[in-house]
């Protein structure tokens, strides 16, 4: 399945926002928490010990629109960096969620079964999607910090 998140016309989304809402003008009021790492397909990872909580960015949820369903990974399954780990469906499209790190799925956000729109309302907090026990913490080095992620949104 093609992924909407990987093919988002980021420049068009950013330029269609009113000037005061464009990422370049929001740099100091970032909607991207600095305690996470981000990838180019708009997933984030927040590490706590050897467990990473994974979700999608505010940018991704806005591009998808109202999320109505989340297909979560099975606890105990393997997550492989760059491969599909979950799927979300919105009123606009279905999108694959890619694992940003390798590991074993150790938790899923069961709240999403009843209220998948948490991904829209709180993408960086209560709208997290799954958790993995990270097998190779050095993979975090390949991910972006919040400032670098915001720069990629501005450049596209």
PDB file of C-alpha atoms in Angstrom:
ATOM      1  CA  UNK A   1       0.000   0.000   0.000  1.00  0.00           C
ATOM      2  CA  UNK A   2       1.367   3.385  -0.946  1.00  0.00           C
ATOM      3  CA  UNK A   3       1.792   5.699   1.945  1.00  0.00           C
ATOM      4  CA  UNK A   4       0.204   9.095   2.094  1.00  0.00           C
ATOM      5  CA  UNK A   5       2.695  10.267   4.686  1.00  0.00           C
ATOM      6  CA  UNK A   6       5.714   9.628   2.480  1.00  0.00           C
ATOM      7  CA  UNK A   7       4.155  11.400  -0.487  1.00  0.00           C
ATOM      8  CA  UNK A   8       2.700  14.453   1.229  1.00  0.00           C
ATOM      9  CA  UNK A   9       3.288  17.634  -0.737  1.00  0.00           C
ATOM     10  CA  UNK A  10       4.862  19.285   2.272  1.00  0.00           C
ATOM     11  CA  UNK A  11       5.591  22.575   0.589  1.00  0.00           C
ATOM     12  CA  UNK A  12       1.999  22.914  -0.605  1.00  0.00           C
ATOM     13  CA  UNK A  13       0.629  22.131   2.858  1.00  0.00           C
ATOM     14  CA  UNK A  14       2.968  24.634   4.500  1.00  0.00           C
ATOM     15  CA  UNK A  15       2.310  27.315   1.893  1.00  0.00           C
ATOM     16  CA  UNK A  16      -1.461  26.912   2.064  1.00  0.00           C
ATOM     17  CA  UNK A  17      -1.434  27.846   5.737  1.00  0.00           C
ATOM     18  CA  UNK A  18      -1.919  31.507   6.627  1.00  0.00           C
ATOM     19  CA  UNK A  19       1.417  33.291   6.895  1.00  0.00           C
ATOM     20  CA  UNK A  20       1.298  33.439  10.680  1.00  0.00           C
ATOM     21  CA  UNK A  21       0.850  29.636  10.842  1.00  0.00           C
ATOM     22  CA  UNK A  22       3.729  28.638   8.542  1.00  0.00           C
ATOM     23  CA  UNK A  23       6.460  26.562  10.208  1.00  0.00           C
ATOM     24  CA  UNK A  24       9.175  29.162   9.624  1.00  0.00           C
ATOM     25  CA  UNK A  25       7.276  31.666  11.735  1.00  0.00           C
ATOM     26  CA  UNK A  26       6.430  29.154  14.438  1.00  0.00           C
ATOM     27  CA  UNK A  27       9.988  28.069  15.124  1.00  0.00           C
ATOM     28  CA  UNK A  28      10.032  29.580  18.592  1.00  0.00           C
ATOM     29  CA  UNK A  29       6.567  28.250  19.368  1.00  0.00           C
ATOM     30  CA  UNK A  30       7.198  24.772  18.045  1.00  0.00           C
ATOM     31  CA  UNK A  31       4.482  22.171  18.000  1.00  0.00           C
ATOM     32  CA  UNK A  32       7.232  19.551  17.832  1.00  0.00           C
ATOM     33  CA  UNK A  33       8.475  18.542  21.288  1.00  0.00           C
ATOM     34  CA  UNK A  34      12.248  18.570  21.661  1.00  0.00           C
ATOM     35  CA  UNK A  35      12.264  15.365  23.748  1.00  0.00           C
ATOM     36  CA  UNK A  36      11.581  13.238  20.653  1.00  0.00           C
ATOM     37  CA  UNK A  37      13.296  12.203  17.470  1.00  0.00           C
ATOM     38  CA  UNK A  38      11.586  12.464  14.079  1.00  0.00           C
ATOM     39  CA  UNK A  39      11.901  10.785  10.697  1.00  0.00           C
ATOM     40  CA  UNK A  40      11.173  11.981   7.174  1.00  0.00           C
ATOM     41  CA  UNK A  41       7.931   9.991   6.985  1.00  0.00           C
ATOM     42  CA  UNK A  42       6.557  12.036   9.905  1.00  0.00           C
ATOM     43  CA  UNK A  43       6.741   9.561  12.774  1.00  0.00           C
ATOM     44  CA  UNK A  44       8.237  10.482  16.132  1.00  0.00           C
ATOM     45  CA  UNK A  45       9.942   8.376  18.816  1.00  0.00           C
ATOM     46  CA  UNK A  46      10.261   9.278  22.486  1.00  0.00           C
ATOM     47  CA  UNK A  47      12.776   7.123  24.344  1.00  0.00           C
ATOM     48  CA  UNK A  48      12.316   6.238  28.025  1.00  0.00           C
ATOM     49  CA  UNK A  49      15.011   3.778  29.059  1.00  0.00           C
ATOM     50  CA  UNK A  50      14.970   1.108  26.366  1.00  0.00           C
ATOM     51  CA  UNK A  51      11.312   1.643  25.392  1.00  0.00           C
ATOM     52  CA  UNK A  52      10.331   4.075  22.647  1.00  0.00           C
ATOM     53  CA  UNK A  53       6.831   5.449  22.300  1.00  0.00           C
ATOM     54  CA  UNK A  54       5.909   6.010  18.648  1.00  0.00           C
ATOM     55  CA  UNK A  55       3.362   8.337  17.072  1.00  0.00           C
ATOM     56  CA  UNK A  56       2.835  10.599  14.084  1.00  0.00           C
ATOM     57  CA  UNK A  57       3.571  14.293  13.994  1.00  0.00           C
ATOM     58  CA  UNK A  58       1.108  17.136  14.120  1.00  0.00           C
ATOM     59  CA  UNK A  59       1.989  17.851  10.491  1.00  0.00           C
ATOM     60  CA  UNK A  60       1.056  14.303   9.466  1.00  0.00           C
ATOM     61  CA  UNK A  61      -2.247  14.245  11.327  1.00  0.00           C
ATOM     62  CA  UNK A  62      -3.219  17.611   9.831  1.00  0.00           C
ATOM     63  CA  UNK A  63      -2.479  16.363   6.318  1.00  0.00           C
ATOM     64  CA  UNK A  64      -4.483  13.187   6.911  1.00  0.00           C
ATOM     65  CA  UNK A  65      -7.557  14.902   8.309  1.00  0.00           C
ATOM     66  CA  UNK A  66      -9.960  13.345  10.784  1.00  0.00           C
ATOM     67  CA  UNK A  67      -8.648   9.913  11.763  1.00  0.00           C
ATOM     68  CA  UNK A  68     -11.446   7.372  12.129  1.00  0.00           C
ATOM     69  CA  UNK A  69      -9.588   4.066  12.593  1.00  0.00           C
ATOM     70  CA  UNK A  70      -6.201   2.784  13.743  1.00  0.00           C
ATOM     71  CA  UNK A  71      -4.903  -0.707  12.934  1.00  0.00           C
ATOM     72  CA  UNK A  72      -2.359  -1.300  15.689  1.00  0.00           C
ATOM     73  CA  UNK A  73       0.509  -3.809  15.696  1.00  0.00           C
ATOM     74  CA  UNK A  74       0.358  -6.957  17.807  1.00  0.00           C
ATOM     75  CA  UNK A  75       2.203  -6.867  21.123  1.00  0.00           C
ATOM     76  CA  UNK A  76       5.158  -9.225  20.777  1.00  0.00           C
ATOM     77  CA  UNK A  77       5.587  -8.613  17.054  1.00  0.00           C
ATOM     78  CA  UNK A  78       8.813  -7.280  15.584  1.00  0.00           C
ATOM     79  CA  UNK A  79       9.167  -3.689  14.464  1.00  0.00           C
ATOM     80  CA  UNK A  80      11.723  -3.036  11.741  1.00  0.00           C
ATOM     81  CA  UNK A  81      12.919   0.477  11.015  1.00  0.00           C
ATOM     82  CA  UNK A  82      11.410   1.770   7.791  1.00  0.00           C
ATOM     83  CA  UNK A  83       8.777  -0.957   7.559  1.00  0.00           C
ATOM     84  CA  UNK A  84       5.036  -0.675   8.146  1.00  0.00           C
ATOM     85  CA  UNK A  85       4.085  -1.211  11.767  1.00  0.00           C
ATOM     86  CA  UNK A  86       0.540   0.201  11.856  1.00  0.00           C
ATOM     87  CA  UNK A  87      -2.068   1.849   9.658  1.00  0.00           C
ATOM     88  CA  UNK A  88      -4.398   4.743  10.285  1.00  0.00           C
ATOM     89  CA  UNK A  89      -7.454   5.597   8.245  1.00  0.00           C
ATOM     90  CA  UNK A  90      -8.869   9.071   7.931  1.00  0.00           C
ATOM     91  CA  UNK A  91     -11.763  10.582   6.065  1.00  0.00           C
ATOM     92  CA  UNK A  92      -9.238  11.368   3.299  1.00  0.00           C
ATOM     93  CA  UNK A  93      -7.034   8.268   3.047  1.00  0.00           C
ATOM     94  CA  UNK A  94      -5.355   5.316   4.700  1.00  0.00           C
ATOM     95  CA  UNK A  95      -1.710   5.761   5.666  1.00  0.00           C
ATOM     96  CA  UNK A  96       0.971   3.355   6.791  1.00  0.00           C
ATOM     97  CA  UNK A  97       2.835   4.163   9.997  1.00  0.00           C
ATOM     98  CA  UNK A  98       6.480   3.135   9.781  1.00  0.00           C
ATOM     99  CA  UNK A  99       8.632   1.995  12.669  1.00  0.00           C
ATOM    100  CA  UNK A 100      11.431   4.535  13.124  1.00  0.00           C
ATOM    101  CA  UNK A 101      13.499   2.000  15.117  1.00  0.00           C
ATOM    102  CA  UNK A 102      14.016  -1.763  15.339  1.00  0.00           C
ATOM    103  CA  UNK A 103      12.593  -3.621  18.296  1.00  0.00           C
ATOM    104  CA  UNK A 104       9.770  -5.643  19.782  1.00  0.00           C
ATOM    105  CA  UNK A 105       6.302  -4.149  20.145  1.00  0.00           C
ATOM    106  CA  UNK A 106       5.647  -4.061  23.899  1.00  0.00           C
ATOM    107  CA  UNK A 107       2.553  -1.866  24.017  1.00  0.00           C
ATOM    108  CA  UNK A 108      -0.195  -0.282  21.964  1.00  0.00           C
ATOM    109  CA  UNK A 109      -2.457   2.652  22.716  1.00  0.00           C
ATOM    110  CA  UNK A 110      -5.716   0.811  23.359  1.00  0.00           C
ATOM    111  CA  UNK A 111      -7.540   4.146  23.718  1.00  0.00           C
ATOM    112  CA  UNK A 112      -7.274   4.479  19.939  1.00  0.00           C
ATOM    113  CA  UNK A 113      -9.673   1.562  19.451  1.00  0.00           C
ATOM    114  CA  UNK A 114     -12.519   3.700  20.831  1.00  0.00           C
ATOM    115  CA  UNK A 115     -11.165   7.193  20.160  1.00  0.00           C
ATOM    116  CA  UNK A 116      -8.786   7.171  17.171  1.00  0.00           C
ATOM    117  CA  UNK A 117      -9.236  10.931  16.892  1.00  0.00           C
ATOM    118  CA  UNK A 118      -6.814  11.280  19.826  1.00  0.00           C
ATOM    119  CA  UNK A 119      -4.190  11.149  17.085  1.00  0.00           C
ATOM    120  CA  UNK A 120      -5.668  14.403  15.743  1.00  0.00           C
ATOM    121  CA  UNK A 121      -6.286  16.163  19.028  1.00  0.00           C
ATOM    122  CA  UNK A 122      -3.088  15.119  20.842  1.00  0.00           C
ATOM    123  CA  UNK A 123      -0.628  13.676  18.300  1.00  0.00           C
ATOM    124  CA  UNK A 124       2.402  14.119  20.569  1.00  0.00           C
ATOM    125  CA  UNK A 125       0.825  12.992  23.829  1.00  0.00           C
ATOM    126  CA  UNK A 126      -2.337  10.880  24.290  1.00  0.00           C
ATOM    127  CA  UNK A 127      -2.435  10.093  20.562  1.00  0.00           C
ATOM    128  CA  UNK A 128       0.693   7.917  20.602  1.00  0.00           C
ATOM    129  CA  UNK A 129       0.284   4.678  18.621  1.00  0.00           C
ATOM    130  CA  UNK A 130       2.613   1.947  19.901  1.00  0.00           C
ATOM    131  CA  UNK A 131       5.689   1.257  22.024  1.00  0.00           C
ATOM    132  CA  UNK A 132       8.732  -0.815  21.192  1.00  0.00           C
ATOM    133  CA  UNK A 133      11.600  -2.169  23.236  1.00  0.00           C
ATOM    134  CA  UNK A 134      14.471  -0.787  21.195  1.00  0.00           C
ATOM    135  CA  UNK A 135      17.017  -3.356  20.070  1.00  0.00           C
ATOM    136  CA  UNK A 136      19.588  -0.892  18.683  1.00  0.00           C
ATOM    137  CA  UNK A 137      19.619   2.515  20.428  1.00  0.00           C
ATOM    138  CA  UNK A 138      22.251   3.787  17.980  1.00  0.00           C
ATOM    139  CA  UNK A 139      19.457   4.039  15.381  1.00  0.00           C
ATOM    140  CA  UNK A 140      18.285   7.166  17.205  1.00  0.00           C
ATOM    141  CA  UNK A 141      21.328   8.935  15.760  1.00  0.00           C
ATOM    142  CA  UNK A 142      19.810   8.639  12.272  1.00  0.00           C
ATOM    143  CA  UNK A 143      16.629  10.444  13.341  1.00  0.00           C
ATOM    144  CA  UNK A 144      16.156  14.219  13.477  1.00  0.00           C
ATOM    145  CA  UNK A 145      15.718  16.516  16.424  1.00  0.00           C
ATOM    146  CA  UNK A 146      12.710  18.851  16.447  1.00  0.00           C
ATOM    147  CA  UNK A 147      14.596  21.789  14.887  1.00  0.00           C
ATOM    148  CA  UNK A 148      15.892  19.671  12.006  1.00  0.00           C
ATOM    149  CA  UNK A 149      12.447  18.161  11.464  1.00  0.00           C
ATOM    150  CA  UNK A 150      10.905  21.630  11.239  1.00  0.00           C
ATOM    151  CA  UNK A 151      13.575  22.648   8.715  1.00  0.00           C
ATOM    152  CA  UNK A 152      12.612  19.709   6.486  1.00  0.00           C
ATOM    153  CA  UNK A 153       9.009  20.917   6.536  1.00  0.00           C
ATOM    154  CA  UNK A 154      10.127  24.383   5.463  1.00  0.00           C
ATOM    155  CA  UNK A 155      12.328  23.043   2.641  1.00  0.00           C
ATOM    156  CA  UNK A 156       9.785  20.769   0.983  1.00  0.00           C
TER     157      UNK A 156
END
